[in-house]
Amino acid sequence: MAEESTATAPPELKVDVAALTALLDGKYADVRRTVRELLPSYASVLEDAETMPREEFRERVKEVVLEMAGTGASAMGFPEEYGGGGDIGASIAAFESLAYGDLSVLVKVGVQFGLFGGAILQLGTQRHHDAYLADVVSGRLLGCFAMTETGHGSNVQALGTVATYDPATSEFVVTTPTHEAGKDYIGNAARHARVAVVFAQLEVAGERHGVHALVVPLRDEAGEPLPGVRIEDDGAKMGLNGVDNGRIWFDGVRVPREALLNRFADVTEDGAYVSEIESPGRRFFTMLGTLVQGRVSVGAAGVSAAKVALTIAVRYGLLRRQFETGAEHGGEESGEQLLLDYGLHQRRLFPRLARTYALHFAQEVLAGELHDVFSGVRTDEETRRLLESRAAGTKALTTWHATDVIQECREACGGAGYLAVNRFAALKADTDVFTTFEGDNHVLLQLVGKGLLTDYASEFSDLDQLGMVRFVAGLAVETILERTRVHRLLEQIRDVLPGGGSDEWHTDSGLRDPNYHLAMYRFREEHLIGGVARRLKRGVDSGMNPGEVFSRVQDHVIAAARAHVERLVLEAFVAKVESLPDDDGDLKLTLNLLCDLHALSGIEADRGWFIEHGRLTTQRSKAITREVAELCRRVRPIARELVDAFAVPTSLLRAPALIGDDA
Amino acid sequence: MAEESTATAPPELKVDVAALTALLDGKYADVRRTVRELLPSYASVLEDAETMPREEFRERVKEVVLEMAGTGASAMGFPEEYGGGGDIGASIAAFESLAYGDLSVLVKVGVQFGLFGGAILQLGTQRHHDAYLADVVSGRLLGCFAMTETGHGSNVQALGTVATYDPATSEFVVTTPTHEAGKDYIGNAARHARVAVVFAQLEVAGERHGVHALVVPLRDEAGEPLPGVRIEDDGAKMGLNGVDNGRIWFDGVRVPREALLNRFADVTEDGAYVSEIESPGRRFFTMLGTLVQGRVSVGAAGVSAAKVALTIAVRYGLLRRQFETGAEHGGEESGEQLLLDYGLHQRRLFPRLARTYALHFAQEVLAGELHDVFSGVRTDEETRRLLESRAAGTKALTTWHATDVIQECREACGGAGYLAVNRFAALKADTDVFTTFEGDNHVLLQLVGKGLLTDYASEFSDLDQLGMVRFVAGLAVETILERTRVHRLLEQIRDVLPGGGSDEWHTDSGLRDPNYHLAMYRFREEHLIGGVARRLKRGVDSGMNPGEVFSRVQDHVIAAARAHVERLVLEAFVAKVESLPDDDGDLKLTLNLLCDLHALSGIEADRGWFIEHGRLTTQRSKAITREVAELCRRVRPIARELVDAFAVPTSLLRAPALIGDDA
């Protein structure tokens, strides 16, 4: 609990909303603006989601997706020769902006152009591109991405579907061996997909080569399932009911040899399996790695959803008054105080607002890296692996953030927030699965943790969790730490931390120094990684089996991964602030305030850990709590500007009673 | 992060599910069993909620509510002479069990029998009982409870609706003066209510007497709104779409003088206002206090919803396997490990399971107190105020718990949890508003905090938040603390806490001692109350206006209130465990394990605070984290039994793919 600060209040900041929007929009401001201007014409979909029967709504969403395809907004990442925009960064920016609108539309766009089209683009070769991409981009050919099975969601390497090569006919025979091996939750499958990219265990001449992807036709021109294909509707879902998810079983479906998406492996005309990547595990992860764009996109959508929720809640807090206050003593008119003037309300909303800014800039860095890797600007293997790790971890943080922010904002709007006419009902229901699809968040953080512990070594891709346990147990802890990047960063500033060699940080001073924040985040990361490594070694050394060792250390692995991603997020925000000119109005000061609030509320939330590990005194911990409250008070006068800068089109807020007259 | 424990594992517990169910069912086992046996016959409503258009679903839910009225299950709290069961405790138990089923049915039952019927019973007198109760109980007369307005949800004392007495005709004229003063979110209003209990500012001979309740007819026999009554449908909601919420505006609607529910205040035939309670504020809170049953009921429903979610998630965790494990070394068949065998999965589910047990027993104590107060067993004013405070605080904790548990359980079931055919979609959407209705949780905790600071003094009911600030500022902090009950409890055991006079707790010893847990919870409560009092005094003394002081201290007030309720919850659980015989199989040991897990994970979650305040060393804090992991491992073998004991009828789980074949 914060005690009152005795410092004199600094002058109020002046926020130029347009300038802040331009900063948030960044390099792809034009793309973002175009999509934001496009969205209001589809705003009625938000209402259709409530009122239309499911089948009609699915058709409605399909129409919008096709219209969108007509504008080019949905295919900015495809090569220009197939009608795309040829700019991966732009496609992420467009997707992020699209997430201000109805999320069924967004997810159907993601399924068609990101997952289905992306798999053909990334896993296929020229013959597939020529055969499909122009039709994918235009929306003439709708497809689906058939990876997940009822029995296997996270452990995709263990999928049950089999594609057996028949040399007699030069065909693959695709079969679902058990009910549990049926493809499940597949978007576009229940109604609209004519073809599927199917992930299956490839079997050639009696030998299994791991999971590969093939293009398999599902339906005829009339939309009827083809022979051997059985499709079932997943039915109603918690949200996203404009997307037709379904299940697919294959019974000896034959596709030509050329159906194999053969960028990384192929079967020759004479029936030999060939691949430049020898290790099956590494081959599989290389294939999966090309699909990283999906995770970056979902992460971006999570940030956008949080922005919508915060815009509504902050505007509501500036309209709604509650309970008598001391205002009569100040001579103001109303006897009731604005919700947003309550300290608790500020505490509920502003650290989340600051974190939304932090995650926005973290996404910006991530999208930039994605663009560089997939545009061939950076081609080294290490960069690619760091990108995959960062995408996985950021997706986990942003989607959990979205769930948390939407819930808090709904509660902050009371009963009014519960009515479907406002955005919360749809936002909450539609985003709920973000924490699960494109990789369950805990599983993704586990992946990040594995990468940290193995330093993204080439061994990385081959290691399951047990392999990882054995690998780490075989190394000295110092070796692991020395190889981590954070170790190198930490060395430079270790002495600024309490317990490090200076007492400077024991007091209240320097609480807003970004070097202090970074040192704390980096220390936490390094310490958690070292601790995991030690526990893994100790467990194996004591003779426990690696599965049991992993199970016991699992939450520690995930905490280390989370600390790693939190550090990356903070670094991105600090770097952004530092890059701003000092003389551009209050823009830099404003971002600086939000960055401090984000960093300090993050330390506050984990203060138990920092104190336990000797990096925070109890006095300083209390000082941080006071500071967070003080920073919230400083955010209060500019709160409206900070959400207005997100530039969510007012018609998409759909919250007339919550946001006031100009809705 | 927990390090490995070196202690040898104690023997596995054996849980007699039937005996544990009997323990949970307690005094009202028969009532609970009857409702649980009744529910499966309405299980189809859960499917109807997905498939039926809203209007049809509303009618369907109404039918079920009327059928339920026919069984007597919905009116156990009404006097027997009107067809009720005459047992308030039984009515809470029935409502709690009913919450295993569709929640629209539950909430419509709550609106009709709890809010509408309850207001007539508690605020009315013989003439109203005779006129209405038999028809309310049978469901022949459906009504609504029209308190909340668009402009005023939490600050009900400031309602805008006016009832002016007209001595010429001996009538009240009910009027909605502004659009914002329209009644809003009123259950049963949009379609089914024929009458409403309307809360309005009572004006007699030009003088305002505060908010009172009147019975106002809304619709004629044909269901058409009566002259002067305008009703609007609230439309689709996030959930609970089987309940017809609506808005009501009154334009000079006349009702006879006898329509005033006159238990606490009346207007005489010659037009004089009379009340035995002089203070308008106190009168208002006395009226509100009689409606405490609604809060107890919602709290009970929150616990039940958490039980449903945990039952599904635990059963799913025992079916679903994920990733390769060390099992091959142990010679087991499957190469993949059960989800529930992962340490992280246990960490996600088991502390929440333990807390669900804790809140169950806390609700049991609360329902017992409600029964005693409303059955006239205990009639003193202080008991009544403590009940109101406890009901408010427990409702906040249980409904937040429900939101949290349902979300975590959904995520723990992955994509399967997102399909509407499973319970999570409905559970999440339907329970979302629990944190808001019957009092916003933060506002309720503020109420609890006010009570703590003013010792439920007679001044209590008169004080708004500013009055409270001034009152507290006028007292010595010691005076406030001495009057709190926790102070007296704490005195006895202060020396068992570190920093208190003994070093005994600095080590790992005594981590499972309930006296240690209680001492920690009590210390936190007392310290937070003292801190609030000091900050309020200091703020006022420094010349800040009371509104600003309150705003700044608000989160501290709420933290104190929360600590208070957490202490009550733990005390209830500890007392329950202590009351069990030692020789009744492993029942006591089982509950003891859950109580330890609840208490320690609560301390762990707030360990930053405990360390900051000198009541936890960092070594002991880490020991607690280890202990929580160890307790989770001990819960693992009995997890299925622990959820089976909740006795949720399998057909209500609606999760065939998640819970296995016997669904």
mmCIF file of C-alpha atoms in Angstrom, chain B residues 221-474:
data_model
loop_
_atom_site.group_PDB
_atom_site.id
_atom_site.type_symbol
_atom_site.label_atom_id
_atom_site.label_comp_id
_atom_site.label_asym_id
_atom_site.label_seq_id
_atom_site.Cartn_x
_atom_site.Cartn_y
_atom_site.Cartn_z
ATOM 1 C CA GLU B 221 -52.795 -9.893 -17.635
ATOM 2 C CA ALA B 222 -51.941 -9.992 -21.321
ATOM 3 C CA GLY B 223 -48.364 -8.975 -20.570
ATOM 4 C CA GLU B 224 -48.695 -5.437 -21.990
ATOM 5 C CA PRO B 225 -47.043 -2.604 -20.061
ATOM 6 C CA LEU B 226 -49.542 -0.564 -18.063
ATOM 7 C CA PRO B 227 -50.097 3.143 -18.762
ATOM 8 C CA GLY B 228 -47.146 5.263 -17.665
ATOM 9 C CA VAL B 229 -44.759 2.311 -17.687
ATOM 10 C CA ARG B 230 -42.184 2.161 -20.447
ATOM 11 C CA ILE B 231 -40.033 -0.949 -20.720
ATOM 12 C CA GLU B 232 -37.026 -1.568 -22.909
ATOM 13 C CA ASP B 233 -35.199 -4.826 -23.448
ATOM 14 C CA ASP B 234 -31.529 -4.867 -22.377
ATOM 15 C CA GLY B 235 -31.038 -7.249 -25.283
ATOM 16 C CA ALA B 236 -28.280 -9.796 -25.640
ATOM 17 C CA LYS B 237 -25.827 -10.148 -22.792
ATOM 18 C CA MET B 238 -22.443 -11.819 -22.464
ATOM 19 C CA GLY B 239 -24.249 -14.695 -20.754
ATOM 20 C CA LEU B 240 -27.398 -15.488 -18.785
ATOM 21 C CA ASN B 241 -29.463 -14.961 -21.902
ATOM 22 C CA GLY B 242 -32.281 -17.011 -20.441
ATOM 23 C CA VAL B 243 -32.965 -14.096 -18.103
ATOM 24 C CA ASP B 244 -34.922 -11.199 -19.588
ATOM 25 C CA ASN B 245 -33.157 -8.119 -18.256
ATOM 26 C CA GLY B 246 -34.648 -4.772 -19.082
ATOM 27 C CA ARG B 247 -35.034 -1.077 -18.361
ATOM 28 C CA ILE B 248 -38.085 0.613 -16.866
ATOM 29 C CA TRP B 249 -39.162 4.246 -16.832
ATOM 30 C CA PHE B 250 -42.185 5.479 -14.881
ATOM 31 C CA ASP B 251 -44.222 8.477 -15.915
ATOM 32 C CA GLY B 252 -46.512 9.463 -13.067
ATOM 33 C CA VAL B 253 -47.609 5.938 -12.228
ATOM 34 C CA ARG B 254 -50.056 5.960 -9.317
ATOM 35 C CA VAL B 255 -50.126 3.240 -6.664
ATOM 36 C CA PRO B 256 -52.135 3.174 -3.448
ATOM 37 C CA ARG B 257 -50.573 4.185 -0.152
ATOM 38 C CA GLU B 258 -50.549 0.514 0.859
ATOM 39 C CA ALA B 259 -48.095 -0.289 -1.917
ATOM 40 C CA LEU B 260 -45.285 1.037 0.257
ATOM 41 C CA LEU B 261 -43.371 -1.879 1.802
ATOM 42 C CA ASN B 262 -43.764 -0.505 5.274
ATOM 43 C CA ARG B 263 -41.817 -2.671 7.677
ATOM 44 C CA PHE B 264 -39.371 0.085 8.527
ATOM 45 C CA ALA B 265 -41.250 3.236 7.574
ATOM 46 C CA ASP B 266 -44.789 4.186 6.626
ATOM 47 C CA VAL B 267 -47.018 7.027 5.546
ATOM 48 C CA THR B 268 -50.085 7.298 7.700
ATOM 49 C CA GLU B 269 -53.617 7.718 6.390
ATOM 50 C CA ASP B 270 -53.426 11.408 7.119
ATOM 51 C CA GLY B 271 -50.223 11.739 5.128
ATOM 52 C CA ALA B 272 -47.522 11.776 7.798
ATOM 53 C CA TYR B 273 -44.213 10.013 7.370
ATOM 54 C CA VAL B 274 -43.356 7.766 10.307
ATOM 55 C CA SER B 275 -40.411 5.514 11.038
ATOM 56 C CA GLU B 276 -38.942 4.004 14.161
ATOM 57 C CA ILE B 277 -35.493 4.551 12.696
ATOM 58 C CA GLU B 278 -34.753 8.238 12.841
ATOM 59 C CA SER B 279 -31.622 8.519 10.751
ATOM 60 C CA PRO B 280 -32.377 8.267 7.028
ATOM 61 C CA GLY B 281 -28.991 6.680 6.354
ATOM 62 C CA ARG B 282 -29.441 4.065 8.992
ATOM 63 C CA ARG B 283 -32.973 3.378 7.825
ATOM 64 C CA PHE B 284 -31.720 2.833 4.324
ATOM 65 C CA PHE B 285 -28.974 0.451 5.419
ATOM 66 C CA THR B 286 -31.400 -1.429 7.626
ATOM 67 C CA MET B 287 -33.611 -1.994 4.592
ATOM 68 C CA LEU B 288 -30.655 -3.037 2.462
ATOM 69 C CA GLY B 289 -29.442 -5.303 5.226
ATOM 70 C CA THR B 290 -32.532 -7.427 5.033
ATOM 71 C CA LEU B 291 -31.552 -8.276 1.481
ATOM 72 C CA VAL B 292 -28.250 -9.837 2.515
ATOM 73 C CA GLN B 293 -29.507 -13.254 1.468
ATOM 74 C CA GLY B 294 -28.899 -12.330 -2.168
ATOM 75 C CA ARG B 295 -25.206 -11.841 -1.533
ATOM 76 C CA VAL B 296 -24.905 -15.072 0.397
ATOM 77 C CA SER B 297 -26.652 -16.848 -2.477
ATOM 78 C CA VAL B 298 -24.425 -15.424 -5.207
ATOM 79 C CA GLY B 299 -21.363 -16.350 -3.160
ATOM 80 C CA ALA B 300 -22.642 -19.901 -2.856
ATOM 81 C CA ALA B 301 -23.241 -20.046 -6.597
ATOM 82 C CA GLY B 302 -19.695 -18.868 -7.243
ATOM 83 C CA VAL B 303 -18.298 -21.755 -5.213
ATOM 84 C CA SER B 304 -20.499 -24.220 -7.087
ATOM 85 C CA ALA B 305 -19.403 -22.895 -10.464
ATOM 86 C CA ALA B 306 -15.767 -23.309 -9.418
ATOM 87 C CA LYS B 307 -16.523 -26.908 -8.423
ATOM 88 C CA VAL B 308 -17.985 -27.673 -11.845
ATOM 89 C CA ALA B 309 -14.944 -26.225 -13.617
ATOM 90 C CA LEU B 310 -12.471 -28.066 -11.386
ATOM 91 C CA THR B 311 -14.308 -31.352 -11.812
ATOM 92 C CA ILE B 312 -13.945 -31.101 -15.573
ATOM 93 C CA ALA B 313 -10.328 -29.923 -15.536
ATOM 94 C CA VAL B 314 -9.121 -32.542 -13.060
ATOM 95 C CA ARG B 315 -10.849 -35.346 -14.957
ATOM 96 C CA TYR B 316 -9.370 -34.049 -18.218
ATOM 97 C CA GLY B 317 -5.928 -33.950 -16.646
ATOM 98 C CA LEU B 318 -6.340 -37.620 -15.761
ATOM 99 C CA LEU B 319 -7.276 -38.622 -19.320
ATOM 100 C CA ARG B 320 -5.127 -36.512 -21.545
ATOM 101 C CA ARG B 321 -1.465 -37.372 -22.096
ATOM 102 C CA GLN B 322 1.120 -34.971 -23.423
ATOM 103 C CA PHE B 323 4.705 -35.293 -24.611
ATOM 104 C CA GLU B 324 7.189 -38.034 -24.069
ATOM 105 C CA THR B 325 8.235 -38.683 -20.508
ATOM 106 C CA GLY B 326 10.533 -40.797 -18.509
ATOM 107 C CA ALA B 327 7.820 -43.420 -18.285
ATOM 108 C CA GLU B 328 9.701 -45.705 -20.634
ATOM 109 C CA HIS B 329 12.256 -46.005 -17.892
ATOM 110 C CA GLY B 330 9.603 -47.023 -15.467
ATOM 111 C CA GLY B 331 8.318 -49.650 -17.859
ATOM 112 C CA GLU B 332 4.868 -48.106 -18.352
ATOM 113 C CA GLU B 333 3.091 -48.451 -21.631
ATOM 114 C CA SER B 334 2.399 -44.982 -22.919
ATOM 115 C CA GLY B 335 5.250 -42.742 -23.932
ATOM 116 C CA GLU B 336 3.262 -39.668 -22.962
ATOM 117 C CA GLN B 337 2.626 -38.441 -19.454
ATOM 118 C CA LEU B 338 -0.763 -37.607 -17.955
ATOM 119 C CA LEU B 339 -1.306 -33.856 -17.813
ATOM 120 C CA LEU B 340 -2.026 -34.047 -14.112
ATOM 121 C CA ASP B 341 1.370 -35.613 -13.476
ATOM 122 C CA TYR B 342 3.086 -32.435 -14.588
ATOM 123 C CA GLY B 343 4.214 -30.272 -11.705
ATOM 124 C CA LEU B 344 2.977 -27.136 -13.394
ATOM 125 C CA HIS B 345 -0.474 -28.546 -14.023
ATOM 126 C CA GLN B 346 -0.721 -29.475 -10.348
ATOM 127 C CA ARG B 347 0.361 -25.975 -9.418
ATOM 128 C CA ARG B 348 -2.331 -24.499 -11.619
ATOM 129 C CA LEU B 349 -5.187 -26.637 -10.333
ATOM 130 C CA PHE B 350 -4.571 -27.848 -6.785
ATOM 131 C CA PRO B 351 -4.206 -24.607 -4.825
ATOM 132 C CA ARG B 352 -7.426 -23.543 -6.541
ATOM 133 C CA LEU B 353 -9.017 -26.832 -5.544
ATOM 134 C CA ALA B 354 -7.907 -26.327 -1.935
ATOM 135 C CA ARG B 355 -9.245 -22.782 -1.944
ATOM 136 C CA THR B 356 -12.564 -24.045 -3.270
ATOM 137 C CA TYR B 357 -12.823 -26.302 -0.242
ATOM 138 C CA ALA B 358 -11.895 -23.368 1.992
ATOM 139 C CA LEU B 359 -14.558 -21.151 0.473
ATOM 140 C CA HIS B 360 -17.102 -23.947 0.692
ATOM 141 C CA PHE B 361 -16.692 -24.126 4.453
ATOM 142 C CA ALA B 362 -16.603 -20.339 4.748
ATOM 143 C CA GLN B 363 -19.932 -20.254 2.928
ATOM 144 C CA GLU B 364 -21.262 -22.895 5.288
ATOM 145 C CA VAL B 365 -20.463 -20.737 8.302
ATOM 146 C CA LEU B 366 -21.934 -17.679 6.603
ATOM 147 C CA ALA B 367 -25.140 -19.482 5.642
ATOM 148 C CA GLY B 368 -25.441 -20.684 9.230
ATOM 149 C CA GLU B 369 -25.152 -17.124 10.516
ATOM 150 C CA LEU B 370 -27.696 -15.929 7.972
ATOM 151 C CA HIS B 371 -30.078 -18.616 9.109
ATOM 152 C CA ASP B 372 -29.644 -17.716 12.759
ATOM 153 C CA VAL B 373 -30.176 -14.001 12.203
ATOM 154 C CA PHE B 374 -33.176 -14.359 9.914
ATOM 155 C CA SER B 375 -34.793 -17.120 11.927
ATOM 156 C CA GLY B 376 -34.585 -14.992 15.037
ATOM 157 C CA VAL B 377 -32.086 -17.261 16.803
ATOM 158 C CA ARG B 378 -29.753 -14.290 17.140
ATOM 159 C CA THR B 379 -31.292 -10.867 17.172
ATOM 160 C CA ASP B 380 -28.644 -8.437 18.360
ATOM 161 C CA GLU B 381 -27.670 -5.573 16.112
ATOM 162 C CA GLU B 382 -23.964 -6.375 16.162
ATOM 163 C CA THR B 383 -24.458 -9.932 14.919
ATOM 164 C CA ARG B 384 -26.556 -8.593 12.093
ATOM 165 C CA ARG B 385 -23.882 -6.108 11.079
ATOM 166 C CA LEU B 386 -21.152 -8.689 11.214
ATOM 167 C CA LEU B 387 -23.300 -10.906 9.025
ATOM 168 C CA GLU B 388 -23.752 -8.138 6.470
ATOM 169 C CA SER B 389 -20.035 -7.471 6.394
ATOM 170 C CA ARG B 390 -19.159 -11.127 6.135
ATOM 171 C CA ALA B 391 -21.695 -11.691 3.370
ATOM 172 C CA ALA B 392 -20.353 -8.766 1.383
ATOM 173 C CA GLY B 393 -16.739 -9.832 1.732
ATOM 174 C CA THR B 394 -17.303 -13.506 1.101
ATOM 175 C CA LYS B 395 -19.324 -12.732 -2.011
ATOM 176 C CA ALA B 396 -16.383 -10.747 -3.370
ATOM 177 C CA LEU B 397 -13.883 -13.517 -2.707
ATOM 178 C CA THR B 398 -15.995 -16.387 -3.991
ATOM 179 C CA THR B 399 -17.057 -14.677 -7.207
ATOM 180 C CA TRP B 400 -13.516 -13.555 -8.056
ATOM 181 C CA HIS B 401 -12.435 -17.089 -7.282
ATOM 182 C CA ALA B 402 -15.038 -18.440 -9.691
ATOM 183 C CA THR B 403 -13.827 -16.148 -12.481
ATOM 184 C CA ASP B 404 -10.227 -17.139 -11.858
ATOM 185 C CA VAL B 405 -10.849 -20.877 -11.537
ATOM 186 C CA ILE B 406 -13.057 -21.123 -14.600
ATOM 187 C CA GLN B 407 -10.475 -19.289 -16.716
ATOM 188 C CA GLU B 408 -7.570 -21.432 -15.517
ATOM 189 C CA CYS B 409 -9.553 -24.646 -15.957
ATOM 190 C CA ARG B 410 -10.599 -23.662 -19.463
ATOM 191 C CA GLU B 411 -7.001 -23.014 -20.421
ATOM 192 C CA ALA B 412 -5.962 -26.269 -18.755
ATOM 193 C CA CYS B 413 -8.344 -28.078 -21.115
ATOM 194 C CA GLY B 414 -6.917 -26.413 -24.218
ATOM 195 C CA GLY B 415 -8.936 -26.035 -27.390
ATOM 196 C CA ALA B 416 -11.443 -28.642 -26.268
ATOM 197 C CA GLY B 417 -12.415 -26.313 -23.453
ATOM 198 C CA TYR B 418 -13.367 -23.659 -26.008
ATOM 199 C CA LEU B 419 -16.150 -25.650 -27.631
ATOM 200 C CA ALA B 420 -19.608 -24.769 -26.435
ATOM 201 C CA VAL B 421 -20.502 -28.451 -26.071
ATOM 202 C CA ASN B 422 -18.385 -28.334 -22.914
ATOM 203 C CA ARG B 423 -19.439 -26.344 -19.883
ATOM 204 C CA PHE B 424 -16.718 -23.708 -19.927
ATOM 205 C CA ALA B 425 -18.264 -21.410 -22.513
ATOM 206 C CA ALA B 426 -21.505 -21.140 -20.568
ATOM 207 C CA LEU B 427 -19.810 -21.146 -17.170
ATOM 208 C CA LYS B 428 -17.502 -18.335 -18.128
ATOM 209 C CA ALA B 429 -20.111 -16.172 -19.804
ATOM 210 C CA ASP B 430 -22.807 -16.757 -17.202
ATOM 211 C CA THR B 431 -20.662 -16.228 -14.105
ATOM 212 C CA ASP B 432 -18.847 -13.176 -15.421
ATOM 213 C CA VAL B 433 -21.376 -10.751 -13.945
ATOM 214 C CA PHE B 434 -21.255 -12.413 -10.509
ATOM 215 C CA THR B 435 -18.418 -10.048 -9.613
ATOM 216 C CA THR B 436 -20.739 -7.127 -10.352
ATOM 217 C CA PHE B 437 -24.309 -7.934 -9.434
ATOM 218 C CA GLU B 438 -25.566 -7.964 -5.856
ATOM 219 C CA GLY B 439 -22.866 -5.362 -5.338
ATOM 220 C CA ASP B 440 -19.643 -4.677 -7.245
ATOM 221 C CA ASN B 441 -16.868 -6.590 -5.495
ATOM 222 C CA HIS B 442 -14.651 -3.594 -4.920
ATOM 223 C CA VAL B 443 -17.547 -1.593 -3.529
ATOM 224 C CA LEU B 444 -18.454 -4.504 -1.267
ATOM 225 C CA LEU B 445 -14.931 -4.735 0.100
ATOM 226 C CA GLN B 446 -15.000 -1.002 0.682
ATOM 227 C CA LEU B 447 -18.103 -1.585 2.772
ATOM 228 C CA VAL B 448 -16.278 -4.268 4.723
ATOM 229 C CA GLY B 449 -13.344 -1.927 5.232
ATOM 230 C CA LYS B 450 -15.607 0.793 6.535
ATOM 231 C CA GLY B 451 -17.105 -1.636 9.015
ATOM 232 C CA LEU B 452 -13.679 -2.701 10.221
ATOM 233 C CA LEU B 453 -12.498 0.848 10.723
ATOM 234 C CA THR B 454 -15.611 1.954 12.547
ATOM 235 C CA ASP B 455 -16.015 -1.291 14.467
ATOM 236 C CA TYR B 456 -19.523 -1.661 13.090
ATOM 237 C CA ALA B 457 -20.439 1.138 15.439
ATOM 238 C CA SER B 458 -23.901 2.545 15.309
ATOM 239 C CA GLU B 459 -22.415 5.426 13.376
ATOM 240 C CA PHE B 460 -21.550 2.897 10.663
ATOM 241 C CA SER B 461 -24.787 2.985 8.801
ATOM 242 C CA ASP B 462 -24.812 6.741 8.598
ATOM 243 C CA LEU B 463 -21.368 7.171 7.219
ATOM 244 C CA ASP B 464 -20.567 7.645 3.605
ATOM 245 C CA GLN B 465 -16.908 7.323 2.689
ATOM 246 C CA LEU B 466 -16.168 10.902 3.631
ATOM 247 C CA GLY B 467 -17.916 10.542 6.940
ATOM 248 C CA MET B 468 -15.831 7.457 7.515
ATOM 249 C CA VAL B 469 -12.632 9.348 6.766
ATOM 250 C CA ARG B 470 -13.564 12.068 9.231
ATOM 251 C CA PHE B 471 -14.679 9.572 11.863
ATOM 252 C CA VAL B 472 -11.488 7.551 11.697
ATOM 253 C CA ALA B 473 -9.331 10.661 11.606
ATOM 254 C CA GLY B 474 -10.887 11.679 14.895
#
